[in-house]
Amino acid sequence: SIGFAQKICATIAELTTLDIDVQFDGKRKEYMQQFYNSSVAPKLREWVEFGCACGSIILKPNGEGVDFVTPDRFEIIQKDGNHNITDIVFQDSYEADGKYYTKLERHRFWDADVRMPDSEEYTRMTYYTIENKAFVSKLSTEIGIPVDLKDTKWLKLQPEVHITKKNDEKLNSMLFGLFKMPGANNIDLDSPLGISAFGKALEELKDLDVAYSRNSTEIYDSKRIVLVDERLVQMPATKDSKGNIIRNKLHLPKFAKNVNADDQNSFYQEINPQINIEQRKQEIDFQLSLIGCKCGFSNGYFVLDEKTGMITATQVEADDRETIQLIKDTRDKLKVCLDDLFYAQSVFADLYGLAPVGEYEINYDFGDITYNYESDKQIWWSYVQSGKMPFWRYLVKFEGYDEETAKEIQKETDINTEKGLFDE
């Protein structure tokens, strides 16, 4: 009810993609850099958050950008001994003119005996095969009957494509990137997919909802009540134009209730229920701590802020080894996913001549999750004061000045410092 599972996923995604920077080298660096900057970087944090929630997601090039595919839209058919996917079907759909169209796109490695040119000999080759089939139905819950791709929005796709390297060797990987959460899948041991970031703390999340709900209910029921005998709120009786007696009553606030008192001492009574704030807070904090530990965070990472009443994450410190390890493992999985995604895009670039032929190298740079801005600012200022760091560097890093303006400011500062007390 309070959506704390989403908070866990959002926190992991935020720390995983903190100040991420991906740069490319090599002959194809400009094309790959443009692909990352336009099609990957703007959505990366959102994709990671969905990956944390679903346990796994797939990022697949679509010719114009990247398809983000959740587990409910793909079916794994086969995997190898290392739990790598070797055969998978993706599902896509849309509605038009009251009909529902579905595309099944199968990716797999396929072995075939191919006859060598000008020879009677055959050789075994491994193709990467992509098959596209379309269906149409009157119901959204059914795939329906086959329909020609030309009669759908996927008319530019080929029904079947076989891909190898230029030397007819097998491709390095499937033409998509799989992002999965680190850790073992204890729900389905045979699955190559991961489990959600909060999958091992479901019972504790339920208990947190109970603790929060009880606290909310107690607050709701703690409103002040004033019991007033109806004789105290009656105004003097009046008569209407026909001589009928009218007994008027005062308009009471919402917290006041009319009662029939038994004696003089109970004509007026106030009820102010007490709230068990500290006890409820301890219960919530205990559940937050347990949830954080079971999700891989350091003990006490999640707390209930007494000032704002909002559930927040505490400052990550250098000794939060569990949190740091969780984020490092998640970043490693993200790098594997992006490596395969970039490889897939590069293969398609070769197939359709989208970029000059050439290799590329990927350089990843992630932000330090233990970084403290204010502490770093104080350290740099101490370097400036001790003469170990130019003042203009401090202005660029912490005050937002460009290098030229910062140097002009330092130049003016140096001139004023060199002047004596009575100098003009």
Tab-separated table of C-alpha atoms in Angstrom:
chain	number	residue	atom	x	y	z
A	1	SER	CA	0.000	0.000	0.000
A	2	ILE	CA	2.890	2.404	0.597
A	3	GLY	CA	4.831	1.276	-2.497
A	4	PHE	CA	8.129	0.650	-0.742
A	5	ALA	CA	9.097	-2.020	-3.286
A	6	GLN	CA	9.254	0.736	-5.892
A	7	LYS	CA	11.433	2.797	-3.548
A	8	ILE	CA	13.922	-0.076	-3.368
A	9	CYS	CA	14.063	-0.373	-7.166
A	10	ALA	CA	14.375	3.395	-7.626
A	11	THR	CA	17.223	3.590	-5.102
A	12	ILE	CA	19.200	0.792	-6.754
A	13	ALA	CA	18.654	2.300	-10.207
A	14	GLU	CA	19.704	5.755	-9.015
A	15	LEU	CA	22.929	4.499	-7.441
A	16	THR	CA	23.706	2.113	-10.312
A	17	THR	CA	23.473	4.815	-12.973
A	18	LEU	CA	24.946	7.584	-10.799
A	19	ASP	CA	27.050	9.860	-13.028
A	20	ILE	CA	27.429	7.073	-15.595
A	21	ASP	CA	29.514	7.978	-18.620
A	22	VAL	CA	30.042	5.725	-21.631
A	23	GLN	CA	32.662	6.669	-24.208
A	24	PHE	CA	33.772	4.867	-27.375
A	25	ASP	CA	37.111	4.590	-29.171
A	26	GLY	CA	38.030	3.108	-32.534
A	27	LYS	CA	36.959	3.664	-36.122
A	28	ARG	CA	33.263	3.305	-35.310
A	29	LYS	CA	33.303	5.486	-32.196
A	30	GLU	CA	31.245	8.370	-33.639
A	31	TYR	CA	28.380	6.109	-34.760
A	32	MET	CA	28.332	4.136	-31.496
A	33	GLN	CA	28.579	7.302	-29.408
A	34	GLN	CA	25.641	8.835	-31.237
A	35	PHE	CA	23.607	5.629	-30.750
A	36	TYR	CA	24.302	5.608	-27.009
A	37	ASN	CA	23.656	9.326	-26.504
A	38	SER	CA	20.360	9.370	-28.404
A	39	SER	CA	18.847	5.910	-27.871
A	40	VAL	CA	20.265	4.570	-24.601
A	41	ALA	CA	21.393	7.268	-22.166
A	42	PRO	CA	18.049	9.157	-21.846
A	43	LYS	CA	16.184	5.993	-20.761
A	44	LEU	CA	18.896	4.021	-18.982
A	45	ARG	CA	17.931	4.813	-15.402
A	46	GLU	CA	14.259	4.034	-16.101
A	47	TRP	CA	15.216	0.727	-17.737
A	48	VAL	CA	17.373	-0.267	-14.771
A	49	GLU	CA	14.521	0.507	-12.379
A	50	PHE	CA	12.193	-1.743	-14.393
A	51	GLY	CA	14.916	-4.408	-14.418
A	52	CYS	CA	15.096	-4.230	-10.628
A	53	ALA	CA	11.321	-4.687	-10.416
A	54	CYS	CA	10.992	-7.456	-13.014
A	55	GLY	CA	14.240	-9.236	-12.175
A	56	SER	CA	15.251	-9.125	-15.841
A	57	ILE	CA	14.618	-7.048	-18.945
A	58	ILE	CA	15.907	-7.217	-22.512
A	59	LEU	CA	17.199	-4.281	-24.571
A	60	LYS	CA	16.963	-4.970	-28.317
A	61	PRO	CA	17.830	-2.733	-31.291
A	62	ASN	CA	14.844	-2.059	-33.528
A	63	GLY	CA	16.416	-0.088	-36.386
A	64	GLU	CA	15.348	3.289	-35.013
A	65	GLY	CA	16.325	2.941	-31.369
A	66	VAL	CA	15.995	0.348	-28.641
A	67	ASP	CA	13.059	-1.867	-27.671
A	68	PHE	CA	12.666	-2.304	-23.929
A	69	VAL	CA	11.140	-5.756	-23.351
A	70	THR	CA	9.782	-7.018	-20.024
A	71	PRO	CA	9.518	-10.765	-19.227
A	72	ASP	CA	5.786	-10.865	-19.994
A	73	ARG	CA	6.600	-10.121	-23.647
A	74	PHE	CA	9.177	-12.801	-24.391
A	75	GLU	CA	9.383	-16.564	-24.096
A	76	ILE	CA	12.672	-18.428	-23.686
A	77	ILE	CA	12.698	-21.625	-25.742
A	78	GLN	CA	16.225	-22.890	-25.208
A	79	LYS	CA	19.430	-22.129	-23.293
A	80	ASP	CA	22.916	-23.623	-23.245
A	81	GLY	CA	24.768	-25.308	-20.385
A	82	ASN	CA	25.858	-21.934	-18.981
A	83	HIS	CA	22.246	-20.697	-18.835
A	84	ASN	CA	22.804	-18.376	-21.787
A	85	ILE	CA	19.736	-17.847	-23.965
A	86	THR	CA	20.091	-19.463	-27.408
A	87	ASP	CA	16.470	-19.449	-28.604
A	88	ILE	CA	13.827	-16.860	-27.710
A	89	VAL	CA	10.550	-15.438	-29.050
A	90	PHE	CA	9.559	-11.783	-28.629
A	91	GLN	CA	5.940	-10.655	-28.808
A	92	ASP	CA	4.731	-7.269	-30.000
A	93	SER	CA	1.186	-6.135	-30.707
A	94	TYR	CA	-1.030	-3.216	-31.673
A	95	GLU	CA	-4.707	-2.492	-32.392
A	96	ALA	CA	-6.092	-0.987	-35.582
A	97	ASP	CA	-9.652	-0.767	-36.941
A	98	GLY	CA	-11.005	-3.035	-34.237
A	99	LYS	CA	-8.490	-5.791	-34.975
A	100	TYR	CA	-5.543	-6.902	-32.863
A	101	TYR	CA	-2.241	-7.615	-34.605
A	102	THR	CA	0.558	-9.635	-33.006
A	103	LYS	CA	4.128	-10.206	-34.176
A	104	LEU	CA	6.211	-13.133	-32.969
A	105	GLU	CA	9.911	-12.514	-33.561
A	106	ARG	CA	12.144	-15.535	-32.971
A	107	HIS	CA	15.911	-15.229	-32.415
A	108	ARG	CA	18.022	-18.384	-32.343
A	109	PHE	CA	21.280	-20.004	-33.301
A	110	TRP	CA	20.660	-22.563	-36.029
A	111	ASP	CA	23.108	-25.212	-37.270
A	112	ALA	CA	22.959	-26.221	-40.916
A	113	ASP	CA	25.054	-28.324	-43.298
A	114	VAL	CA	26.033	-26.058	-46.176
A	115	ARG	CA	27.510	-27.238	-49.458
A	116	MET	CA	30.813	-25.570	-50.255
A	117	PRO	CA	31.063	-23.660	-53.584
A	118	ASP	CA	32.360	-25.752	-56.494
A	119	SER	CA	32.599	-28.794	-54.256
A	120	GLU	CA	30.643	-31.855	-53.196
A	121	GLU	CA	31.673	-31.355	-49.575
A	122	TYR	CA	29.430	-29.965	-46.839
A	123	THR	CA	30.427	-27.968	-43.817
A	124	ARG	CA	28.515	-27.313	-40.606
A	125	MET	CA	27.685	-23.607	-40.117
A	126	THR	CA	25.934	-21.836	-37.258
A	127	TYR	CA	23.586	-19.094	-38.367
A	128	TYR	CA	21.896	-16.469	-36.272
A	129	THR	CA	18.330	-16.673	-37.522
A	130	ILE	CA	15.577	-14.098	-37.063
A	131	GLU	CA	12.039	-15.177	-38.034
A	132	ASN	CA	9.044	-12.837	-38.097
A	133	LYS	CA	5.433	-14.034	-38.176
A	134	ALA	CA	2.302	-11.902	-37.883
A	135	PHE	CA	-1.201	-12.784	-36.700
A	136	VAL	CA	-4.543	-11.016	-36.524
A	137	SER	CA	-7.499	-11.509	-34.190
A	138	LYS	CA	-10.780	-9.864	-33.221
A	139	LEU	CA	-9.970	-10.432	-29.545
A	140	SER	CA	-7.081	-8.916	-27.602
A	141	THR	CA	-6.713	-12.140	-25.595
A	142	GLU	CA	-5.990	-14.321	-28.658
A	143	ILE	CA	-3.133	-14.349	-31.166
A	144	GLY	CA	-5.500	-15.269	-33.950
A	145	ILE	CA	-4.728	-16.472	-37.473
A	146	PRO	CA	-1.580	-15.870	-39.594
A	147	VAL	CA	-1.467	-12.765	-41.733
A	148	ASP	CA	1.115	-11.507	-44.230
A	149	LEU	CA	3.644	-9.042	-42.806
A	150	LYS	CA	2.857	-6.740	-45.730
A	151	ASP	CA	-0.640	-6.260	-44.329
A	152	THR	CA	0.663	-4.938	-40.996
A	153	LYS	CA	2.821	-2.079	-39.763
A	154	TRP	CA	5.774	-4.492	-39.867
A	155	LEU	CA	5.753	-4.581	-43.671
A	156	LYS	CA	9.460	-3.629	-43.886
A	157	LEU	CA	10.560	-6.737	-41.992
A	158	GLN	CA	11.755	-9.892	-43.732
A	159	PRO	CA	10.025	-13.178	-42.806
A	160	GLU	CA	13.402	-14.816	-42.220
A	161	VAL	CA	17.024	-13.639	-42.053
A	162	HIS	CA	20.228	-15.675	-41.531
A	163	ILE	CA	23.283	-13.852	-40.175
A	164	THR	CA	26.945	-14.833	-39.783
A	165	LYS	CA	30.210	-12.968	-39.587
A	166	LYS	CA	32.008	-12.052	-42.786
A	167	ASN	CA	34.234	-15.107	-42.378
A	168	ASP	CA	31.100	-17.261	-41.885
A	169	GLU	CA	31.853	-17.717	-38.207
A	170	LYS	CA	29.216	-17.725	-35.464
A	171	LEU	CA	28.192	-14.387	-33.950
A	172	ASN	CA	29.644	-13.570	-30.540
A	173	SER	CA	26.262	-13.347	-28.804
A	174	MET	CA	22.522	-12.988	-29.282
A	175	LEU	CA	21.495	-9.695	-30.865
A	176	PHE	CA	20.100	-8.132	-27.706
A	177	GLY	CA	21.235	-7.277	-24.197
A	178	LEU	CA	19.867	-9.076	-21.135
A	179	PHE	CA	19.953	-7.144	-17.869
A	180	LYS	CA	19.331	-9.348	-14.842
A	181	MET	CA	19.646	-8.666	-11.164
A	182	PRO	CA	22.675	-10.224	-9.457
A	183	GLY	CA	22.180	-13.143	-7.123
A	184	ALA	CA	20.709	-16.603	-7.501
A	185	ASN	CA	17.185	-17.221	-8.740
A	186	ASN	CA	15.781	-19.354	-5.932
A	187	ILE	CA	12.272	-19.364	-7.432
A	188	ASP	CA	13.117	-21.084	-10.741
A	189	LEU	CA	16.520	-22.765	-10.613
A	190	ASP	CA	16.509	-23.565	-14.355
A	191	SER	CA	15.722	-20.031	-15.473
A	192	PRO	CA	18.439	-17.801	-16.956
A	193	LEU	CA	16.535	-14.800	-15.601
A	194	GLY	CA	16.935	-13.052	-12.254
A	195	ILE	CA	14.436	-12.240	-9.525
A	196	SER	CA	13.282	-8.797	-8.485
A	197	ALA	CA	15.371	-6.640	-6.179
A	198	PHE	CA	12.785	-7.109	-3.425
A	199	GLY	CA	11.967	-10.754	-4.225
A	200	LYS	CA	13.568	-12.078	-1.041
A	201	ALA	CA	11.719	-9.643	1.225
A	202	LEU	CA	8.080	-10.059	0.192
A	203	GLU	CA	6.870	-11.118	3.630
A	204	GLU	CA	8.711	-8.243	5.290
A	205	LEU	CA	7.165	-5.793	2.803
A	206	LYS	CA	3.729	-7.084	3.800
A	207	ASP	CA	4.629	-6.603	7.472
A	208	LEU	CA	5.759	-3.050	6.714
A	209	ASP	CA	2.383	-2.342	5.130
A	210	VAL	CA	0.654	-3.708	8.227
A	211	ALA	CA	2.789	-1.592	10.570
A	212	TYR	CA	2.198	1.523	8.480
A	213	SER	CA	-1.537	0.835	8.142
A	214	ARG	CA	-1.957	0.392	11.889
A	215	ASN	CA	-0.152	3.665	12.477
A	216	SER	CA	-2.367	5.446	9.930
A	217	THR	CA	-5.521	3.931	11.400
A	218	GLU	CA	-4.517	5.004	14.892
A	219	ILE	CA	-3.882	8.553	13.675
A	220	TYR	CA	-7.232	8.624	11.856
A	221	ASP	CA	-9.086	7.392	14.935
A	222	SER	CA	-7.290	9.774	17.287
A	223	LYS	CA	-9.294	12.862	16.414
A	224	ARG	CA	-10.615	14.923	19.312
A	225	ILE	CA	-14.249	14.328	20.347
A	226	VAL	CA	-16.399	16.598	22.547
A	227	LEU	CA	-19.588	15.146	24.026
A	228	VAL	CA	-22.189	17.871	24.709
A	229	ASP	CA	-25.638	17.425	26.208
A	230	GLU	CA	-28.223	18.604	23.704
A	231	ARG	CA	-29.757	20.892	26.344
A	232	LEU	CA	-26.541	22.964	26.310
A	233	VAL	CA	-26.710	23.659	22.594
A	234	GLN	CA	-30.366	24.565	22.292
A	235	MET	CA	-31.307	28.167	21.582
A	236	PRO	CA	-34.459	29.775	23.019
A	237	ALA	CA	-37.591	28.455	21.365
A	238	THR	CA	-39.345	30.656	18.756
A	239	LYS	CA	-42.647	30.571	16.922
A	240	ASP	CA	-43.229	30.695	13.214
A	241	SER	CA	-45.982	32.694	11.452
A	242	LYS	CA	-48.562	30.004	12.240
A	243	GLY	CA	-47.709	29.910	15.907
A	244	ASN	CA	-45.795	26.624	15.795
A	245	ILE	CA	-42.965	26.315	18.318
A	246	ILE	CA	-39.512	25.911	16.740
A	247	ARG	CA	-36.599	24.658	18.815
A	248	ASN	CA	-33.348	25.849	17.199
A	249	LYS	CA	-29.948	24.268	17.831
A	250	LEU	CA	-26.462	25.668	17.521
A	251	HIS	CA	-24.287	24.536	14.608
A	252	LEU	CA	-21.533	22.481	16.248
A	253	PRO	CA	-18.047	21.776	14.849
A	254	LYS	CA	-17.358	18.286	13.467
A	255	PHE	CA	-15.594	17.107	16.614
A	256	ALA	CA	-18.658	17.846	18.846
A	257	LYS	CA	-21.395	15.273	19.324
A	258	ASN	CA	-24.845	15.616	20.909
A	259	VAL	CA	-25.590	13.232	23.769
A	260	ASN	CA	-28.262	12.765	26.422
A	261	ALA	CA	-26.496	13.220	29.740
A	262	ASP	CA	-27.461	11.160	32.749
A	263	ASP	CA	-26.453	13.700	35.349
A	264	GLN	CA	-25.099	17.209	35.732
A	265	ASN	CA	-21.453	16.057	35.719
A	266	SER	CA	-21.668	14.525	32.234
A	267	PHE	CA	-23.217	17.491	30.434
A	268	TYR	CA	-19.800	18.204	28.795
A	269	GLN	CA	-16.869	15.831	28.247
A	270	GLU	CA	-13.729	15.890	26.028
A	271	ILE	CA	-12.019	12.767	24.640
A	272	ASN	CA	-8.406	13.121	23.405
A	273	PRO	CA	-7.000	9.680	22.393
A	274	GLN	CA	-3.249	9.145	22.780
A	275	ILE	CA	-1.117	7.941	19.844
A	276	ASN	CA	1.661	5.359	20.381
A	277	ILE	CA	4.071	7.279	18.163
A	278	GLU	CA	7.351	5.859	19.468
A	279	GLN	CA	6.142	2.279	19.483
A	280	ARG	CA	4.774	2.518	15.947
A	281	LYS	CA	7.954	4.180	14.704
A	282	GLN	CA	10.078	1.411	16.209
A	283	GLU	CA	7.970	-1.207	14.461
A	284	ILE	CA	8.306	0.565	11.101
A	285	ASP	CA	12.057	1.119	11.517
A	286	PHE	CA	12.544	-2.551	12.395
A	287	GLN	CA	10.755	-3.659	9.227
A	288	LEU	CA	12.694	-1.129	7.118
A	289	SER	CA	16.000	-2.388	8.501
A	290	LEU	CA	15.079	-6.017	7.866
A	291	ILE	CA	13.896	-5.267	4.334
A	292	GLY	CA	17.085	-3.342	3.555
A	293	CYS	CA	19.290	-6.212	4.764
A	294	LYS	CA	17.387	-8.857	2.801
A	295	CYS	CA	17.569	-6.708	-0.359
A	296	GLY	CA	21.345	-6.322	-0.078
A	297	PHE	CA	21.656	-2.908	1.600
A	298	SER	CA	23.732	-2.173	4.672
A	299	ASN	CA	21.991	-2.342	8.021
A	300	GLY	CA	20.087	0.866	8.774
A	301	TYR	CA	20.216	2.193	5.206
A	302	PHE	CA	16.467	2.881	5.227
A	303	VAL	CA	15.034	4.814	8.173
A	304	LEU	CA	11.931	6.833	9.035
A	305	ASP	CA	12.877	10.508	9.123
A	306	GLU	CA	11.511	12.046	12.331
A	307	LYS	CA	11.482	15.580	10.916
A	308	THR	CA	9.601	15.042	7.676
A	309	GLY	CA	7.865	11.737	8.330
A	310	MET	CA	9.075	10.533	4.930
A	311	ILE	CA	10.891	7.294	4.368
A	312	THR	CA	14.331	8.205	3.069
A	313	ALA	CA	17.712	6.656	2.413
A	314	THR	CA	20.590	7.600	4.682
A	315	GLN	CA	23.902	8.911	3.414
A	316	VAL	CA	26.060	6.148	1.988
A	317	GLU	CA	29.370	5.998	3.823
A	318	ALA	CA	32.596	4.215	3.033
A	319	ASP	CA	31.906	1.437	5.533
A	320	ASP	CA	28.541	0.511	3.966
A	321	ARG	CA	30.109	-2.517	2.363
A	322	GLU	CA	26.867	-4.380	1.650
A	323	THR	CA	25.346	-1.442	-0.217
A	324	ILE	CA	28.537	-0.830	-2.175
A	325	GLN	CA	28.778	-4.502	-3.131
A	326	LEU	CA	25.129	-4.569	-4.232
A	327	ILE	CA	25.613	-1.578	-6.516
A	328	LYS	CA	28.917	-2.923	-7.888
A	329	ASP	CA	27.292	-6.264	-8.761
A	330	THR	CA	24.339	-4.480	-10.389
A	331	ARG	CA	26.689	-2.282	-12.409
A	332	ASP	CA	28.581	-5.370	-13.600
A	333	LYS	CA	25.322	-6.886	-14.853
A	334	LEU	CA	24.423	-3.618	-16.560
A	335	LYS	CA	27.799	-3.546	-18.349
A	336	VAL	CA	27.232	-7.084	-19.666
A	337	CYS	CA	23.820	-6.027	-20.973
A	338	LEU	CA	25.147	-2.883	-22.645
A	339	ASP	CA	28.103	-4.761	-24.163
A	340	ASP	CA	25.699	-7.154	-25.895
A	341	LEU	CA	23.354	-4.323	-26.907
A	342	PHE	CA	26.200	-2.363	-28.514
A	343	TYR	CA	27.447	-5.504	-30.259
A	344	ALA	CA	23.962	-6.124	-31.680
A	345	GLN	CA	23.733	-2.557	-32.957
A	346	SER	CA	27.177	-2.858	-34.550
A	347	VAL	CA	26.136	-6.080	-36.333
A	348	PHE	CA	23.042	-4.362	-37.743
A	349	ALA	CA	25.209	-1.423	-38.784
A	350	ASP	CA	27.333	-3.843	-40.835
A	351	LEU	CA	24.285	-5.573	-42.339
A	352	TYR	CA	22.556	-2.397	-43.494
A	353	GLY	CA	25.586	-0.173	-44.075
A	354	LEU	CA	24.645	2.279	-41.331
A	355	ALA	CA	28.231	3.142	-40.434
A	356	PRO	CA	31.754	2.738	-41.786
A	357	VAL	CA	33.276	-0.677	-41.200
A	358	GLY	CA	35.509	-0.750	-38.143
A	359	GLU	CA	35.996	-1.878	-34.587
A	360	TYR	CA	35.138	-0.009	-31.407
A	361	GLU	CA	36.079	-0.070	-27.731
A	362	ILE	CA	33.820	0.798	-24.795
A	363	ASN	CA	34.933	2.734	-21.722
A	364	TYR	CA	32.576	2.837	-18.730
A	365	ASP	CA	32.836	5.380	-15.937
A	366	PHE	CA	30.494	5.296	-12.931
A	367	GLY	CA	30.086	7.819	-10.129
A	368	ASP	CA	31.369	7.058	-6.640
A	369	ILE	CA	28.373	6.216	-4.420
A	370	THR	CA	30.400	7.141	-1.324
A	371	TYR	CA	30.972	10.657	-2.687
A	372	ASN	CA	30.044	13.533	-0.339
A	373	TYR	CA	29.745	16.886	-2.130
A	374	GLU	CA	30.100	19.158	0.908
A	375	SER	CA	33.083	17.217	2.250
A	376	ASP	CA	34.790	17.323	-1.157
A	377	LYS	CA	34.108	21.062	-1.409
A	378	GLN	CA	35.744	21.728	1.965
A	379	ILE	CA	38.789	19.667	1.033
A	380	TRP	CA	39.270	21.560	-2.222
A	381	TRP	CA	38.896	24.894	-0.419
A	382	SER	CA	41.577	23.877	2.056
A	383	TYR	CA	43.853	23.113	-0.907
A	384	VAL	CA	43.188	26.631	-2.270
A	385	GLN	CA	43.923	28.257	1.082
A	386	SER	CA	47.160	26.309	1.459
A	387	GLY	CA	48.264	27.263	-2.051
A	388	LYS	CA	48.215	23.677	-3.338
A	389	MET	CA	45.308	24.278	-5.750
A	390	PRO	CA	44.553	27.249	-8.090
A	391	PHE	CA	41.457	29.171	-7.077
A	392	TRP	CA	40.035	29.043	-10.605
A	393	ARG	CA	39.818	25.225	-10.508
A	394	TYR	CA	37.691	25.467	-7.372
A	395	LEU	CA	35.365	27.965	-9.103
A	396	VAL	CA	34.931	25.674	-12.112
A	397	LYS	CA	34.234	22.531	-10.094
A	398	PHE	CA	31.965	23.904	-7.376
A	399	GLU	CA	30.667	27.312	-8.445
A	400	GLY	CA	29.708	26.568	-12.036
A	401	TYR	CA	32.060	29.024	-13.776
A	402	ASP	CA	33.640	28.240	-17.121
A	403	GLU	CA	37.428	28.066	-17.160
A	404	GLU	CA	37.984	31.442	-18.863
A	405	THR	CA	35.743	33.374	-16.449
A	406	ALA	CA	37.212	31.580	-13.435
A	407	LYS	CA	40.756	32.520	-14.458
A	408	GLU	CA	39.718	36.180	-14.871
A	409	ILE	CA	38.231	36.135	-11.349
A	410	GLN	CA	41.437	34.641	-9.936
A	411	LYS	CA	43.492	37.244	-11.795
A	412	GLU	CA	41.475	40.073	-10.175
A	413	THR	CA	41.742	38.382	-6.796
A	414	ASP	CA	45.518	38.067	-7.122
A	415	ILE	CA	45.859	41.776	-8.044
A	416	ASN	CA	43.805	42.869	-5.036
A	417	THR	CA	45.801	40.607	-2.752
A	418	GLU	CA	49.147	42.020	-3.956
A	419	LYS	CA	48.119	45.644	-3.157
A	420	GLY	CA	49.225	47.078	0.177
A	421	LEU	CA	47.034	48.703	2.822
A	422	PHE	CA	47.459	52.259	1.449
A	423	ASP	CA	47.802	51.346	-2.246
A	424	GLU	CA	45.256	52.724	-4.707
